[in-house]
């Protein structure tokens, strides 16, 4: 993992608890983006989901070709910032980049849900149900 002042490798590990983080995961580009978002808000970021092994990805209902399985994706929450605000910022800042950007709303809690960002190499936008 690229050296940085905000994130630890352990934050990106698969939640299955059994597999190891592959080499060069998360991607350097993803780390750069997350650090920029962290600095923009001057607030900690929680990584709800980083790397996922294929088995765990299937267990949580992830897409078969999920960017999480190659270590180029993260589902994030910025402490004290509404999910929709983070989503809008990511779209404005990175909307012209070949990234996957999505939102999972929590309509009962504007600080719940998460923003997904990945560095897949082509544009993709969606909303989780």
Tab-separated table of C-alpha atoms in Angstrom:
chain	number	residue	atom	x	y	z
A	1	UNK	CA	0.000	0.000	0.000
A	2	UNK	CA	1.172	3.485	-0.825
A	3	UNK	CA	2.558	5.325	2.174
A	4	UNK	CA	0.247	8.077	3.418
A	5	UNK	CA	-0.583	9.894	6.637
A	6	UNK	CA	-4.243	8.924	7.009
A	7	UNK	CA	-4.888	5.280	6.227
A	8	UNK	CA	-3.513	1.959	7.424
A	9	UNK	CA	-3.382	-1.236	5.412
A	10	UNK	CA	-5.597	-2.924	8.009
A	11	UNK	CA	-8.499	-0.614	7.086
A	12	UNK	CA	-8.625	-2.136	3.595
A	13	UNK	CA	-8.432	-5.817	4.577
A	14	UNK	CA	-11.231	-8.184	3.648
A	15	UNK	CA	-13.864	-8.501	6.364
A	16	UNK	CA	-13.813	-12.305	6.027
A	17	UNK	CA	-10.844	-12.272	8.392
A	18	UNK	CA	-9.234	-15.231	6.651
A	19	UNK	CA	-7.426	-13.933	3.591
A	20	UNK	CA	-4.436	-11.646	3.216
A	21	UNK	CA	-4.370	-8.348	1.392
A	22	UNK	CA	-2.810	-8.894	-2.060
A	23	UNK	CA	0.306	-6.903	-3.018
A	24	UNK	CA	-0.288	-3.309	-4.160
A	25	UNK	CA	-3.774	-3.192	-2.632
A	26	UNK	CA	-5.345	-0.720	-2.374
A	27	UNK	CA	-4.306	0.952	-5.594
A	28	UNK	CA	-2.124	4.044	-5.311
A	29	UNK	CA	-4.692	6.068	-7.204
A	30	UNK	CA	-7.426	5.098	-4.742
A	31	UNK	CA	-5.230	6.050	-1.789
A	32	UNK	CA	-4.540	9.440	-3.402
A	33	UNK	CA	-8.263	10.077	-3.902
A	34	UNK	CA	-9.143	9.072	-0.351
A	35	UNK	CA	-6.383	11.280	1.067
A	36	UNK	CA	-7.658	14.223	-0.976
A	37	UNK	CA	-11.229	13.697	0.285
A	38	UNK	CA	-9.895	13.396	3.847
A	39	UNK	CA	-8.012	16.685	3.489
A	40	UNK	CA	-10.952	18.447	1.833
A	41	UNK	CA	-13.233	17.717	4.791
A	42	UNK	CA	-10.485	17.757	7.442
A	43	UNK	CA	-12.330	14.827	8.980
A	44	UNK	CA	-11.618	11.117	9.429
A	45	UNK	CA	-12.867	8.640	6.852
A	46	UNK	CA	-14.176	5.214	7.787
A	47	UNK	CA	-13.693	2.543	5.148
A	48	UNK	CA	-16.750	0.303	5.433
A	49	UNK	CA	-15.504	-2.009	2.712
A	50	UNK	CA	-12.147	-2.067	0.935
A	51	UNK	CA	-10.666	-5.218	-0.542
A	52	UNK	CA	-12.925	-8.290	-0.688
A	53	UNK	CA	-11.849	-11.799	-1.588
A	54	UNK	CA	-14.119	-13.394	-4.183
A	55	UNK	CA	-15.788	-15.648	-1.612
A	56	UNK	CA	-16.621	-12.812	0.783
A	57	UNK	CA	-17.709	-10.600	-2.109
A	58	UNK	CA	-20.221	-13.267	-3.160
A	59	UNK	CA	-21.426	-13.680	0.434
A	60	UNK	CA	-22.225	-9.952	0.722
A	61	UNK	CA	-23.952	-9.858	-2.666
A	62	UNK	CA	-21.191	-7.960	-4.481
A	63	UNK	CA	-21.059	-7.880	-8.274
A	64	UNK	CA	-19.095	-10.751	-9.790
A	65	UNK	CA	-16.588	-8.307	-11.291
A	66	UNK	CA	-16.591	-5.935	-8.317
A	67	UNK	CA	-13.686	-3.526	-8.125
A	68	UNK	CA	-13.447	-4.473	-4.448
A	69	UNK	CA	-12.059	-7.874	-5.509
A	70	UNK	CA	-9.022	-6.260	-7.131
A	71	UNK	CA	-8.452	-3.633	-4.462
A	72	UNK	CA	-9.408	-0.546	-6.425
A	73	UNK	CA	-12.607	0.317	-4.522
A	74	UNK	CA	-13.714	1.625	-1.156
A	75	UNK	CA	-17.076	2.327	0.442
A	76	UNK	CA	-16.568	5.322	2.719
A	77	UNK	CA	-18.203	7.504	5.348
A	78	UNK	CA	-16.744	10.888	6.286
A	79	UNK	CA	-17.204	11.592	9.995
A	80	UNK	CA	-19.737	14.359	10.595
A	81	UNK	CA	-20.581	14.885	6.919
A	82	UNK	CA	-23.875	13.889	5.318
A	83	UNK	CA	-23.555	11.057	2.827
A	84	UNK	CA	-25.269	13.064	0.078
A	85	UNK	CA	-22.798	15.935	0.571
A	86	UNK	CA	-19.823	13.584	0.218
A	87	UNK	CA	-21.390	12.041	-2.879
A	88	UNK	CA	-21.930	15.441	-4.484
A	89	UNK	CA	-18.360	16.491	-3.722
A	90	UNK	CA	-16.943	13.285	-5.215
A	91	UNK	CA	-19.070	13.762	-8.349
A	92	UNK	CA	-17.953	17.382	-8.729
A	93	UNK	CA	-14.267	16.662	-8.063
A	94	UNK	CA	-13.914	13.326	-9.866
A	95	UNK	CA	-16.939	13.193	-12.182
A	96	UNK	CA	-14.817	13.600	-15.299
A	97	UNK	CA	-12.450	10.796	-14.244
A	98	UNK	CA	-12.815	7.153	-15.325
A	99	UNK	CA	-14.062	6.148	-11.883
A	100	UNK	CA	-17.005	4.259	-10.494
A	101	UNK	CA	-18.974	6.507	-8.142
A	102	UNK	CA	-22.100	5.449	-6.274
A	103	UNK	CA	-24.193	6.192	-3.213
A	104	UNK	CA	-26.095	4.056	-0.746
A	105	UNK	CA	-28.674	6.254	0.970
A	106	UNK	CA	-29.963	5.802	4.473
A	107	UNK	CA	-33.164	7.819	4.378
A	108	UNK	CA	-33.616	7.596	8.138
A	109	UNK	CA	-30.126	8.946	8.848
A	110	UNK	CA	-28.473	11.453	6.464
A	111	UNK	CA	-25.082	10.528	7.947
A	112	UNK	CA	-25.693	6.809	7.337
A	113	UNK	CA	-25.216	5.019	4.072
A	114	UNK	CA	-21.920	5.320	2.207
A	115	UNK	CA	-20.216	6.570	-0.918
A	116	UNK	CA	-18.509	4.062	-3.187
A	117	UNK	CA	-15.521	5.159	-5.235
A	118	UNK	CA	-13.324	3.046	-7.468
A	119	UNK	CA	-10.593	3.628	-10.004
A	120	UNK	CA	-11.841	1.143	-12.633
A	121	UNK	CA	-10.608	3.009	-15.714
A	122	UNK	CA	-14.028	3.925	-17.116
A	123	UNK	CA	-16.958	5.986	-15.917
A	124	UNK	CA	-19.728	4.241	-14.043
A	125	UNK	CA	-22.417	5.857	-11.880
A	126	UNK	CA	-25.187	4.216	-9.873
A	127	UNK	CA	-27.285	4.273	-6.727
A	128	UNK	CA	-27.528	1.217	-4.504
A	129	UNK	CA	-31.080	0.068	-3.703
